[in-house]
Short mmCIF file of C-alpha atoms in Angstrom, two decimals:
data_model
loop_
_atom_site.label_atom_id
_atom_site.label_comp_id
_atom_site.label_asym_id
_atom_site.label_seq_id
_atom_site.Cartn_x
_atom_site.Cartn_y
_atom_site.Cartn_z
CA MET A 1 7.11 37.69 14.10
CA THR A 2 9.40 35.37 11.94
CA THR A 3 9.27 31.73 11.97
CA LEU A 4 12.37 30.60 13.75
CA ASP A 5 14.53 28.03 11.06
CA ILE A 6 15.04 24.55 12.71
CA ALA A 7 18.66 23.86 12.24
CA TRP A 8 20.25 20.35 10.97
CA PRO A 9 21.26 19.84 14.74
CA GLN A 10 18.07 20.23 16.14
CA MET A 11 16.31 17.81 13.61
CA ALA A 12 18.64 14.98 14.89
CA VAL A 13 17.16 16.21 18.53
CA LEU A 14 13.67 15.79 17.13
CA TYR A 15 14.42 12.46 15.44
CA GLY A 16 15.68 11.42 18.99
CA LEU A 17 12.23 12.06 20.40
CA CYS A 18 10.99 9.06 18.58
CA LEU A 19 13.62 6.81 20.60
CA LEU A 20 11.16 6.96 23.77
CA PRO A 21 7.84 5.64 22.02
CA TRP A 22 10.27 3.21 20.30
CA LEU A 23 11.56 2.05 23.54
CA LEU A 24 8.49 1.70 25.19
CA LEU A 25 6.50 -0.35 22.69
CA GLY A 26 9.71 -2.58 22.38
CA LEU A 27 9.35 -3.25 26.19
CA ALA A 28 5.51 -3.78 26.06
CA GLY A 29 6.36 -6.47 23.78
CA LEU A 30 4.99 -4.79 20.74
CA ARG A 31 7.04 -5.63 17.25
CA LEU A 32 6.45 -2.40 15.52
CA ASN A 33 10.54 -1.71 14.98
CA LYS A 34 10.17 -2.52 11.30
CA THR A 35 6.75 -0.42 11.02
CA ILE A 36 7.96 2.35 12.93
CA ALA A 37 11.24 2.92 10.78
CA ILE A 38 9.19 2.56 7.59
CA SER A 39 6.71 4.92 8.78
CA ILE A 40 9.42 7.70 9.85
CA VAL A 41 11.72 7.00 6.75
CA ARG A 42 8.51 7.31 4.37
CA MET A 43 7.11 10.38 5.80
CA SER A 44 10.53 12.49 6.06
CA VAL A 45 11.25 11.49 2.18
CA GLN A 46 8.04 12.08 1.14
CA LEU A 47 7.57 15.52 2.76
CA GLY A 48 11.47 16.48 1.61
CA LEU A 49 9.66 15.47 -2.11
CA VAL A 50 7.02 18.23 -1.22
CA GLY A 51 9.30 20.83 -0.17
CA VAL A 52 11.21 20.00 -3.33
CA TYR A 53 8.08 20.29 -5.41
CA LEU A 54 6.39 22.97 -3.99
CA LYS A 55 9.69 25.47 -3.97
CA THR A 56 10.13 24.46 -7.90
CA LEU A 57 6.13 25.51 -8.48
CA PHE A 58 6.40 28.65 -6.28
CA ASN A 59 9.85 29.67 -7.97
CA LEU A 60 8.08 29.30 -11.07
CA ASN A 61 4.76 30.07 -10.15
CA ASP A 62 3.69 29.54 -13.81
CA PRO A 63 -0.19 28.97 -14.36
CA TRP A 64 0.31 26.09 -16.91
CA LEU A 65 2.55 24.06 -14.69
CA ASN A 66 0.35 24.76 -11.69
CA GLY A 67 -2.67 23.39 -13.47
CA LEU A 68 -0.73 20.30 -14.76
CA TRP A 69 0.41 19.68 -11.44
CA ILE A 70 -3.28 19.74 -9.53
CA LEU A 71 -4.33 17.49 -12.60
CA LEU A 72 -1.95 15.17 -11.50
CA MET A 73 -3.43 15.33 -8.17
CA LEU A 74 -6.51 14.55 -9.40
CA VAL A 75 -5.41 11.47 -11.45
CA VAL A 76 -3.77 9.96 -8.47
CA ALA A 77 -6.73 10.69 -6.17
CA ASP A 78 -9.14 9.13 -8.66
CA VAL A 79 -7.25 6.08 -9.01
CA SER A 80 -6.86 5.83 -5.24
CA ILE A 81 -10.32 6.35 -4.38
CA LEU A 82 -11.47 3.24 -6.96
CA GLN A 83 -8.55 1.07 -5.58
CA ARG A 84 -9.63 1.66 -2.07
CA ALA A 85 -13.51 1.44 -2.69
CA GLY A 86 -13.44 -2.04 -4.41
CA LEU A 87 -14.25 -0.95 -7.66
CA LYS A 88 -13.04 -1.41 -11.10
CA ILE A 89 -10.92 1.72 -12.16
CA ARG A 90 -11.52 1.17 -16.13
CA TYR A 91 -15.60 1.66 -15.26
CA PHE A 92 -15.81 4.09 -12.70
CA MET A 93 -12.44 6.21 -13.73
CA LEU A 94 -14.18 9.29 -15.46
CA CYS A 95 -16.69 9.72 -13.21
CA THR A 96 -15.25 10.19 -10.18
CA PHE A 97 -12.24 12.12 -11.98
CA THR A 98 -15.48 14.34 -13.24
CA ALA A 99 -16.71 14.43 -9.41
CA ILE A 100 -13.33 14.97 -7.66
CA ALA A 101 -12.11 17.91 -10.46
CA PHE A 102 -15.40 19.67 -10.49
CA SER A 103 -15.49 19.87 -7.14
CA THR A 104 -11.77 20.79 -6.18
CA VAL A 105 -12.04 23.48 -8.79
CA PHE A 106 -15.24 24.99 -7.65
CA ALA A 107 -14.34 25.16 -3.96
CA THR A 108 -10.77 26.45 -4.75
CA GLY A 109 -12.02 28.68 -7.28
CA TYR A 110 -14.77 29.99 -4.97
CA LEU A 111 -12.46 30.18 -1.88
CA VAL A 112 -9.48 32.00 -4.35
CA VAL A 113 -11.36 34.04 -6.14
CA LEU A 114 -14.18 35.15 -4.00
CA VAL A 115 -12.74 35.13 -0.69
CA ILE A 116 -8.91 35.27 -0.50
CA ARG A 117 -8.76 37.63 -3.86
CA PRO A 118 -4.93 37.34 -4.73
CA ALA A 119 -3.22 39.50 -7.36
CA SER A 120 -3.07 36.71 -9.50
CA TYR A 121 -5.87 34.36 -9.14
CA PHE A 122 -3.21 31.29 -10.52
CA ASP A 123 -0.87 32.24 -7.56
CA ALA A 124 0.76 28.78 -6.62
CA HIS A 125 1.13 29.87 -3.03
CA TYR A 126 -2.71 29.66 -2.74
CA ILE A 127 -4.32 27.15 -5.58
CA VAL A 128 -1.57 24.33 -5.07
CA PRO A 129 -2.20 24.22 -1.42
CA LEU A 130 -5.37 24.76 -1.25
CA ALA A 131 -6.59 22.16 -4.05
CA GLY A 132 -4.31 19.57 -2.26
CA MET A 133 -6.11 20.06 1.03
CA MET A 134 -9.57 19.87 -0.75
CA LEU A 135 -8.31 16.94 -2.54
CA GLY A 136 -7.50 15.18 0.42
CA ASN A 137 -10.69 15.63 1.98
CA SER A 138 -12.91 14.44 -0.69
CA LEU A 139 -10.41 11.54 -1.38
CA GLN A 140 -11.81 10.20 2.25
CA GLY A 141 -15.31 11.14 1.56
CA ASN A 142 -15.50 9.58 -1.70
CA VAL A 143 -13.84 6.20 -0.45
CA ILE A 144 -16.47 5.97 2.12
CA ALA A 145 -19.42 6.98 -0.13
CA LEU A 146 -18.46 4.63 -2.77
CA GLU A 147 -17.45 1.74 -0.78
CA ARG A 148 -20.84 1.80 2.02
CA PHE A 149 -22.98 2.82 -1.04
CA TYR A 150 -22.08 -0.63 -3.11
CA ALA A 151 -21.28 -2.86 -0.16
CA SER A 152 -24.70 -2.05 1.23
CA LEU A 153 -26.44 -2.48 -2.16
CA ARG A 154 -25.04 -6.19 -2.63
CA LYS A 155 -25.64 -6.70 1.24
CA ASN A 156 -29.35 -5.67 0.81
CA ASP A 157 -30.00 -6.83 -2.86
CA SER A 158 -32.96 -8.73 -2.11
CA GLU A 159 -34.58 -5.70 -0.21
CA TYR A 160 -33.13 -3.43 -3.10
CA LEU A 161 -34.96 -5.41 -5.89
CA THR A 162 -38.04 -5.60 -3.55
CA PHE A 163 -38.33 -2.38 -3.76
CA LEU A 164 -37.87 -2.02 -7.87
CA LEU A 165 -40.69 -4.91 -7.88
CA LEU A 166 -43.10 -2.89 -5.83
CA GLY A 167 -42.84 -0.13 -8.48
CA ALA A 168 -39.81 2.08 -7.12
CA THR A 169 -38.02 3.80 -9.69
CA HIS A 170 -34.52 3.05 -9.86
CA TRP A 171 -33.90 6.02 -7.80
CA GLU A 172 -36.38 5.25 -5.27
CA ALA A 173 -34.94 2.19 -4.78
CA VAL A 174 -31.05 3.39 -4.32
CA ARG A 175 -32.27 6.18 -2.38
CA PRO A 176 -31.79 4.70 1.11
CA TYR A 177 -28.36 3.20 0.40
CA PHE A 178 -27.54 6.68 -1.00
CA ARG A 179 -28.64 8.62 1.95
CA MET A 180 -27.01 6.29 4.23
CA ALA A 181 -23.46 6.55 2.17
CA ILE A 182 -23.34 10.19 2.02
CA THR A 183 -24.30 10.54 5.17
CA ALA A 184 -20.86 8.56 6.47
CA ALA A 185 -19.01 10.11 4.01
CA ILE A 186 -19.76 13.71 5.24
CA SER A 187 -19.71 12.92 9.02
CA PRO A 188 -16.13 12.89 9.71
CA THR A 189 -15.65 16.41 8.00
CA LEU A 190 -19.17 17.56 9.87
CA ALA A 191 -17.19 16.05 13.55
CA GLY A 192 -14.29 17.79 12.61
CA MET A 193 -15.94 20.76 12.30
CA ALA A 194 -18.22 20.80 15.13
CA THR A 195 -15.37 19.87 17.39
CA MET A 196 -13.15 22.16 15.93
CA GLY A 197 -11.05 24.20 18.45
CA LEU A 198 -12.17 22.32 21.48
CA VAL A 199 -10.40 19.04 21.17
CA SER A 200 -7.45 20.23 18.80
CA LEU A 201 -6.17 23.08 17.39
CA PRO A 202 -6.35 22.24 13.92
CA GLY A 203 -2.91 21.98 11.84
CA MET A 204 -2.99 24.38 9.40
CA MET A 205 -4.10 26.71 11.76
CA THR A 206 -1.16 25.93 14.02
CA GLY A 207 0.85 26.29 10.87
CA GLN A 208 0.04 29.74 10.10
CA ILE A 209 0.61 30.84 13.84
CA LEU A 210 4.14 29.04 14.32
CA GLY A 211 4.60 30.84 10.66
CA GLY A 212 3.72 34.46 12.26
CA SER A 213 0.43 35.21 11.30
CA GLU A 214 -1.74 37.04 13.64
CA PRO A 215 -4.04 33.95 15.51
CA TRP A 216 -7.07 36.06 14.05
CA LEU A 217 -6.09 35.93 10.12
CA ALA A 218 -5.18 31.88 11.28
CA VAL A 219 -8.68 31.64 12.40
CA LYS A 220 -10.29 33.01 9.36
CA TYR A 221 -8.23 30.83 7.43
CA GLN A 222 -9.02 28.07 9.34
CA ILE A 223 -12.69 28.50 9.44
CA ALA A 224 -12.21 29.28 5.04
CA ILE A 225 -10.77 26.02 4.67
CA MET A 226 -13.29 23.74 6.88
CA ILE A 227 -16.30 25.77 4.92
CA CYS A 228 -14.50 24.74 1.80
CA LEU A 229 -13.72 21.07 3.02
CA PHE A 230 -17.23 20.41 3.49
CA ALA A 231 -18.80 21.84 0.48
CA SER A 232 -16.32 20.45 -1.96
CA THR A 233 -16.46 16.95 -0.35
CA THR A 234 -20.16 16.67 -0.14
CA LEU A 235 -20.16 18.00 -3.74
CA ALA A 236 -18.06 15.61 -4.94
CA CYS A 237 -19.65 12.39 -3.29
CA ILE A 238 -22.86 13.75 -4.41
CA ILE A 239 -21.59 14.04 -8.05
CA ASN A 240 -19.74 10.44 -8.11
CA LEU A 241 -22.55 8.57 -6.39
CA LYS A 242 -25.23 9.91 -9.36
CA LEU A 243 -22.46 9.62 -12.12
CA SER A 244 -21.62 5.78 -11.10
CA LEU A 245 -25.50 5.07 -10.80
CA LYS A 246 -25.48 4.84 -14.83
CA ILE A 247 -22.43 2.74 -15.39
CA ALA A 248 -23.36 0.27 -12.03
CA PHE A 249 -26.49 -0.88 -13.22
CA ASN A 250 -27.89 -2.38 -16.63
CA SER A 251 -30.51 -0.93 -18.51
CA TYR A 252 -33.15 -3.15 -15.83
CA ASP A 253 -31.44 -1.39 -12.85
CA VAL A 254 -29.87 -4.31 -11.86
CA LEU A 255 -26.59 -3.94 -10.77
CA LYS A 256 -23.38 -5.19 -12.58
CA GLU A 257 -21.23 -7.39 -10.58
CA GLU A 258 -18.43 -7.20 -13.26
CA VAL A 259 -18.03 -3.70 -12.24
CA MET A 260 -17.17 -4.72 -8.85
CA LYS A 261 -13.40 -5.80 -7.84
CA THR A 262 -14.40 -8.70 -5.77
CA PRO A 263 -17.61 -10.93 -6.57
CA MET B 1 -58.40 -14.47 -24.01
CA PRO B 2 -55.30 -12.56 -24.93
CA ASP B 3 -51.47 -13.49 -24.15
CA ILE B 4 -50.29 -11.24 -21.16
CA ILE B 5 -46.89 -13.35 -21.05
CA GLN B 6 -44.98 -15.23 -24.33
CA PHE B 7 -41.89 -17.02 -23.75
CA ASN B 8 -40.45 -17.72 -27.10
CA GLN B 9 -37.35 -20.50 -27.62
CA VAL B 10 -36.06 -18.37 -24.55
CA THR B 11 -32.22 -19.71 -23.23
CA VAL B 12 -30.71 -17.93 -20.26
CA ILE B 13 -27.18 -18.59 -19.35
CA ALA B 14 -26.08 -17.68 -16.16
CA GLY B 15 -22.09 -16.29 -15.55
CA GLN B 16 -19.48 -18.14 -18.61
CA ASN B 17 -21.68 -21.17 -19.44
CA LYS B 18 -24.02 -22.57 -16.66
CA THR B 19 -27.55 -22.91 -18.60
CA LEU B 20 -30.77 -21.92 -16.40
CA LEU B 21 -33.04 -22.10 -18.93
CA SER B 22 -33.09 -23.96 -22.49
CA ASP B 23 -35.27 -23.33 -25.51
CA ILE B 24 -38.17 -22.39 -23.29
CA THR B 25 -41.85 -21.81 -25.26
CA PHE B 26 -45.14 -20.89 -23.15
CA THR B 27 -47.89 -18.37 -23.38
CA LEU B 28 -49.90 -17.26 -20.41
CA GLN B 29 -53.63 -15.87 -21.15
CA THR B 30 -55.30 -13.52 -19.26
CA GLY B 31 -56.83 -15.09 -16.35
CA ALA B 32 -55.19 -18.68 -16.33
CA LYS B 33 -53.36 -20.23 -13.63
CA LEU B 34 -50.21 -21.64 -14.65
CA ALA B 35 -47.69 -23.52 -12.47
CA LEU B 36 -44.14 -24.44 -12.91
CA CYS B 37 -43.12 -27.38 -10.88
CA GLY B 38 -39.92 -29.64 -10.97
CA LYS B 39 -37.14 -30.45 -8.83
CA SER B 40 -34.86 -27.86 -6.79
CA GLY B 41 -32.57 -26.17 -9.49
CA ALA B 42 -34.77 -26.87 -12.41
CA GLY B 43 -35.05 -23.31 -13.78
CA LYS B 44 -38.49 -22.62 -12.54
CA SER B 45 -37.81 -19.67 -10.33
CA THR B 46 -35.58 -18.29 -13.45
CA VAL B 47 -38.48 -18.02 -15.48
CA LEU B 48 -40.13 -15.51 -12.81
CA LYS B 49 -37.07 -13.68 -12.37
CA THR B 50 -35.95 -13.48 -16.40
CA LEU B 51 -39.72 -12.04 -16.77
CA LEU B 52 -38.58 -9.19 -14.31
CA GLY B 53 -35.59 -8.34 -15.87
CA LEU B 54 -33.35 -10.08 -13.33
CA HIS B 55 -31.88 -12.29 -15.60
CA PRO B 56 -30.61 -11.25 -19.44
CA LEU B 57 -32.00 -13.62 -22.12
CA ALA B 58 -29.25 -15.34 -23.96
CA SER B 59 -31.51 -15.92 -27.16
CA GLY B 60 -34.74 -16.25 -27.81
CA SER B 61 -37.62 -13.31 -27.06
CA VAL B 62 -40.53 -13.12 -24.10
CA HIS B 63 -43.25 -10.73 -24.73
CA PHE B 64 -45.40 -8.79 -22.45
CA ASN B 65 -48.91 -7.96 -23.54
CA GLY B 66 -47.63 -8.27 -27.05
CA ARG B 67 -44.47 -5.98 -26.45
CA PRO B 68 -40.83 -7.55 -26.72
CA LEU B 69 -38.74 -7.62 -23.37
CA ASN B 70 -36.86 -4.03 -22.66
CA ALA B 71 -36.64 -1.08 -20.16
CA SER B 72 -39.88 0.17 -20.67
CA THR B 73 -41.25 -3.06 -20.76
CA ILE B 74 -39.48 -4.35 -17.83
CA ALA B 75 -40.86 -1.13 -16.08
CA ALA B 76 -44.50 -2.19 -16.92
CA ILE B 77 -44.05 -5.37 -15.64
CA ARG B 78 -42.62 -4.63 -12.24
CA SER B 79 -45.46 -1.86 -11.70
CA GLN B 80 -48.40 -4.15 -13.25
CA ALA B 81 -47.26 -7.76 -11.63
CA ALA B 82 -47.30 -8.63 -8.07
CA TYR B 83 -44.01 -10.84 -7.42
CA ILE B 84 -44.20 -12.64 -4.18
CA GLY B 85 -41.08 -15.14 -3.40
CA GLN B 86 -40.59 -17.75 -1.22
CA GLU B 87 -38.80 -16.03 1.41
CA PRO B 88 -40.65 -12.33 1.19
CA VAL B 89 -38.55 -9.39 2.09
CA LEU B 90 -40.93 -7.14 3.96
CA ALA B 91 -38.55 -3.99 3.91
CA ALA B 92 -40.34 -2.39 7.10
CA ASP B 93 -40.23 -2.61 10.60
CA THR B 94 -43.94 -3.15 11.33
CA VAL B 95 -46.59 -5.27 9.45
CA HIS B 96 -48.27 -1.95 8.58
CA GLU B 97 -45.46 -0.04 7.44
CA ALA B 98 -44.84 -3.18 5.21
CA LEU B 99 -48.43 -3.32 3.59
CA LEU B 100 -48.17 0.54 2.56
CA LEU B 101 -44.37 0.79 1.52
CA PRO B 102 -45.04 0.24 -2.17
CA PHE B 103 -47.49 3.38 -1.48
CA GLN B 104 -44.74 5.80 -0.73
CA PHE B 105 -43.50 5.41 -4.41
CA LYS B 106 -44.11 7.98 -6.97
CA ALA B 107 -46.04 5.51 -9.16
CA ARG B 108 -48.22 4.33 -6.61
CA ARG B 109 -48.64 7.20 -3.99
CA SER B 110 -52.07 8.47 -4.97
CA HIS B 111 -53.52 4.79 -4.48
CA LYS B 112 -53.10 4.38 -0.75
CA PRO B 113 -55.44 1.99 0.39
CA THR B 114 -57.96 2.91 3.20
CA GLU B 115 -57.67 0.84 7.09
CA ALA B 116 -60.76 -0.64 6.11
CA GLN B 117 -59.35 -2.16 2.48
CA ILE B 118 -56.32 -3.27 4.68
CA ASP B 119 -58.50 -5.24 7.30
CA ALA B 120 -60.51 -6.68 3.96
CA VAL B 121 -57.22 -8.08 2.63
CA LEU B 122 -55.80 -9.21 6.07
CA ALA B 123 -59.07 -11.19 6.58
CA ARG B 124 -59.20 -12.82 3.02
CA LEU B 125 -56.02 -14.40 4.14
CA TYR B 126 -57.18 -15.29 7.51
CA LEU B 127 -54.97 -12.82 9.35
CA PRO B 128 -55.69 -11.30 12.39
CA GLN B 129 -56.15 -7.35 12.45
CA ALA B 130 -53.65 -7.23 15.59
CA ILE B 131 -50.60 -8.38 13.23
CA LEU B 132 -50.47 -4.94 11.69
CA GLY B 133 -48.57 -3.50 14.87
CA GLN B 134 -46.29 -6.40 15.18
CA ALA B 135 -42.62 -6.00 14.10
CA CYS B 136 -41.61 -7.98 10.49
CA GLY B 137 -38.89 -9.59 12.61
CA GLN B 138 -41.19 -11.46 14.93
CA ILE B 139 -43.92 -12.77 12.91
CA SER B 140 -43.63 -16.27 11.37
CA GLY B 141 -42.61 -17.29 7.66
CA GLY B 142 -46.10 -18.45 7.01
CA GLU B 143 -47.35 -14.75 8.29
CA LYS B 144 -44.78 -13.08 6.08
CA GLN B 145 -45.88 -14.97 2.93
CA ARG B 146 -49.54 -13.99 3.24
CA ILE B 147 -48.29 -9.99 4.34
CA ALA B 148 -46.43 -10.31 1.18
CA LEU B 149 -49.82 -11.47 -0.80
CA ALA B 150 -51.53 -9.02 1.01
CA ARG B 151 -49.52 -6.65 0.06
CA GLY B 152 -49.66 -7.69 -3.42
CA LEU B 153 -53.44 -7.61 -3.32
CA LEU B 154 -53.60 -4.20 -2.05
CA LEU B 155 -51.61 -2.93 -5.14
CA GLY B 156 -54.87 -3.49 -7.12
CA ASN B 157 -52.46 -5.84 -9.84
CA THR B 158 -54.34 -8.60 -11.41
CA LEU B 159 -51.02 -10.33 -12.61
CA PHE B 160 -49.47 -12.23 -9.99
CA LEU B 161 -46.06 -14.32 -10.02
CA LEU B 162 -45.81 -16.37 -6.99
CA ASP B 163 -42.90 -18.26 -6.10
CA GLU B 164 -43.53 -21.24 -3.40
CA VAL B 165 -45.64 -18.89 -1.58
CA THR B 166 -47.62 -21.69 0.27
CA SER B 167 -44.54 -23.86 1.53
CA ALA B 168 -44.76 -22.30 4.94
CA LEU B 169 -48.55 -22.22 5.52
CA ASP B 170 -50.90 -24.13 7.52
CA PRO B 171 -53.85 -25.91 5.82
CA GLU B 172 -56.24 -23.18 6.84
CA SER B 173 -54.17 -20.37 5.64
CA LYS B 174 -53.58 -22.04 2.77
CA GLN B 175 -57.12 -22.79 1.88
CA ALA B 176 -57.42 -19.10 1.98
CA VAL B 177 -55.03 -18.32 -0.02
CA LEU B 178 -56.24 -20.75 -2.49
CA LYS B 179 -59.71 -18.88 -2.27
CA VAL B 180 -58.07 -15.81 -2.90
CA PHE B 181 -56.35 -17.01 -6.29
CA ALA B 182 -59.06 -18.96 -7.64
CA ASP B 183 -60.60 -15.52 -8.59
CA PRO B 184 -60.64 -15.99 -12.46
CA SER B 185 -59.92 -12.54 -12.71
CA LEU B 186 -56.60 -12.60 -11.63
CA THR B 187 -53.83 -14.33 -14.05
CA VAL B 188 -51.54 -16.31 -11.74
CA LEU B 189 -47.62 -17.54 -13.00
CA SER B 190 -46.67 -19.66 -9.86
CA VAL B 191 -43.89 -21.80 -9.01
CA THR B 192 -45.12 -24.76 -6.96
CA HIS B 193 -44.63 -28.04 -5.48
CA ASP B 194 -48.29 -28.05 -3.58
CA ALA B 195 -50.50 -30.66 -4.70
CA ASP B 196 -53.54 -28.50 -3.75
CA TRP B 197 -52.09 -25.55 -5.70
CA LEU B 198 -51.76 -27.51 -8.64
CA ALA B 199 -55.28 -29.23 -8.62
CA GLN B 200 -56.47 -25.66 -9.10
CA CYS B 201 -54.01 -24.70 -11.65
CA SER B 202 -55.14 -24.54 -15.62
CA ARG B 203 -51.84 -25.60 -17.01
CA VAL B 204 -48.87 -26.86 -15.55
CA LEU B 205 -45.11 -26.95 -16.94
CA GLU B 206 -42.71 -29.47 -15.27
CA PHE B 207 -38.96 -28.47 -15.69
CA GLU B 208 -35.90 -30.53 -15.48
CA ALA B 209 -32.35 -29.31 -15.80
CA GLY B 210 -33.67 -25.65 -17.11
CA ARG B 211 -36.07 -27.52 -19.75
CA ILE B 212 -39.82 -28.06 -20.11
CA ILE B 213 -40.22 -31.71 -19.92
CA MET B 214 -44.05 -31.79 -19.65
CA ASP B 215 -46.74 -29.60 -20.19
CA THR B 216 -49.85 -30.84 -18.88
CA ARG B 217 -53.58 -28.95 -19.43
CA LYS B 218 -56.29 -29.25 -17.45
CA ASP B 219 -58.53 -31.41 -19.51
CA SER B 220 -55.37 -34.18 -19.45
CA HIS B 221 -53.98 -33.08 -22.73
CA HIS B 222 -50.31 -34.27 -22.35
CA ASP B 223 -47.74 -32.24 -24.30
CA HIS B 224 -44.36 -33.95 -24.27
CA THR B 225 -41.71 -31.63 -25.25
#
């Protein structure tokens, strides 16, 4: 089975489907015209650019260029995580980068080298989209982990100090907040795994089937992806939080307010 | 008696330039009962918090058992002193769990008190045994203060840093607490406005705007600084 191309006139027909919800939302009095238009245009432009760079990467298929592209994705993810978690980039940039780089390279490498085993381990067809998926999931998990951890510590600072003043080590005092933050960070991935195939067919698997793959092959790839997403997100969150402890607290284990974006 | 705590010309500044303590000098000897008094915001609680490492020194020095303040001294103070604040955080669901909380930590795991020791401490602080099963969220402010004191006593520490611990107590409970801390083996650095508590202290430092303005000793010798 080969994938049928969607001709440009049919693409125009596809965009026409947006008119129906647009019209209904307008009738319901929701003034979302601008938001809808921006969202559709952004999606189209962004995916168009993805098409251009993936085509270029696949055509060149240069290991150094692939590595450079992954590095760029890591830096963008690093900045994005810290901005959304409410932490100052200059303090945490290195620890977050270390966490997501290690977990992404480890999980992608594990999948490519030990499981998929292509002729070339640096083949852009495998490492670029796989690293992108790992990083996307890690990004969400790390935002939740960092934000929850430091927000709950600040909210419960009297409790945290009570633990310290009752003789807890620094790790013993932060451990309740650490556990809560990690649980919150990996819960969406775990929930996704638990309901996969029941509530919805995953996008990657659907894409593979539409692309002509056998359903069993698509299922095996989906399982591989989900396990690697779980491993990389968990690993990244744990490493990131642990490394951030060295930066966010002074030598007396008091949280440094200057590392937070908001006072 | 050897000095446990020495403050030597200590200045503490918060944020950009708000002076919390200015040129504070005093010593606390083993077994002494030193009280800090003065208006709200005068810097009394800051003294206790500085000792616990919660405020960095801008200048001057603090010594604990002859050792200057650093990460290991702070750890020693936190494990050897019992700090009880005005609104103590019990950090547990029930009173019994709150009393045993410190004994979950590695440093204190082997010193877990027996039920008989818990009952004895509760009795000393005029607390009924039935309070053990109560939820921490349902007990009064005065009971919370005494539970925090009971937790401090169960730790077996001899140095107590107390911040207005009698503020929510009825007269009978206060007498029980006063009796506990009259013990000559206990060293107490306290923040208080309570006249009965002050009467029991061997020395009183009066604070105003982050400075010591009067140093009163039990023998009625007055030092104005």
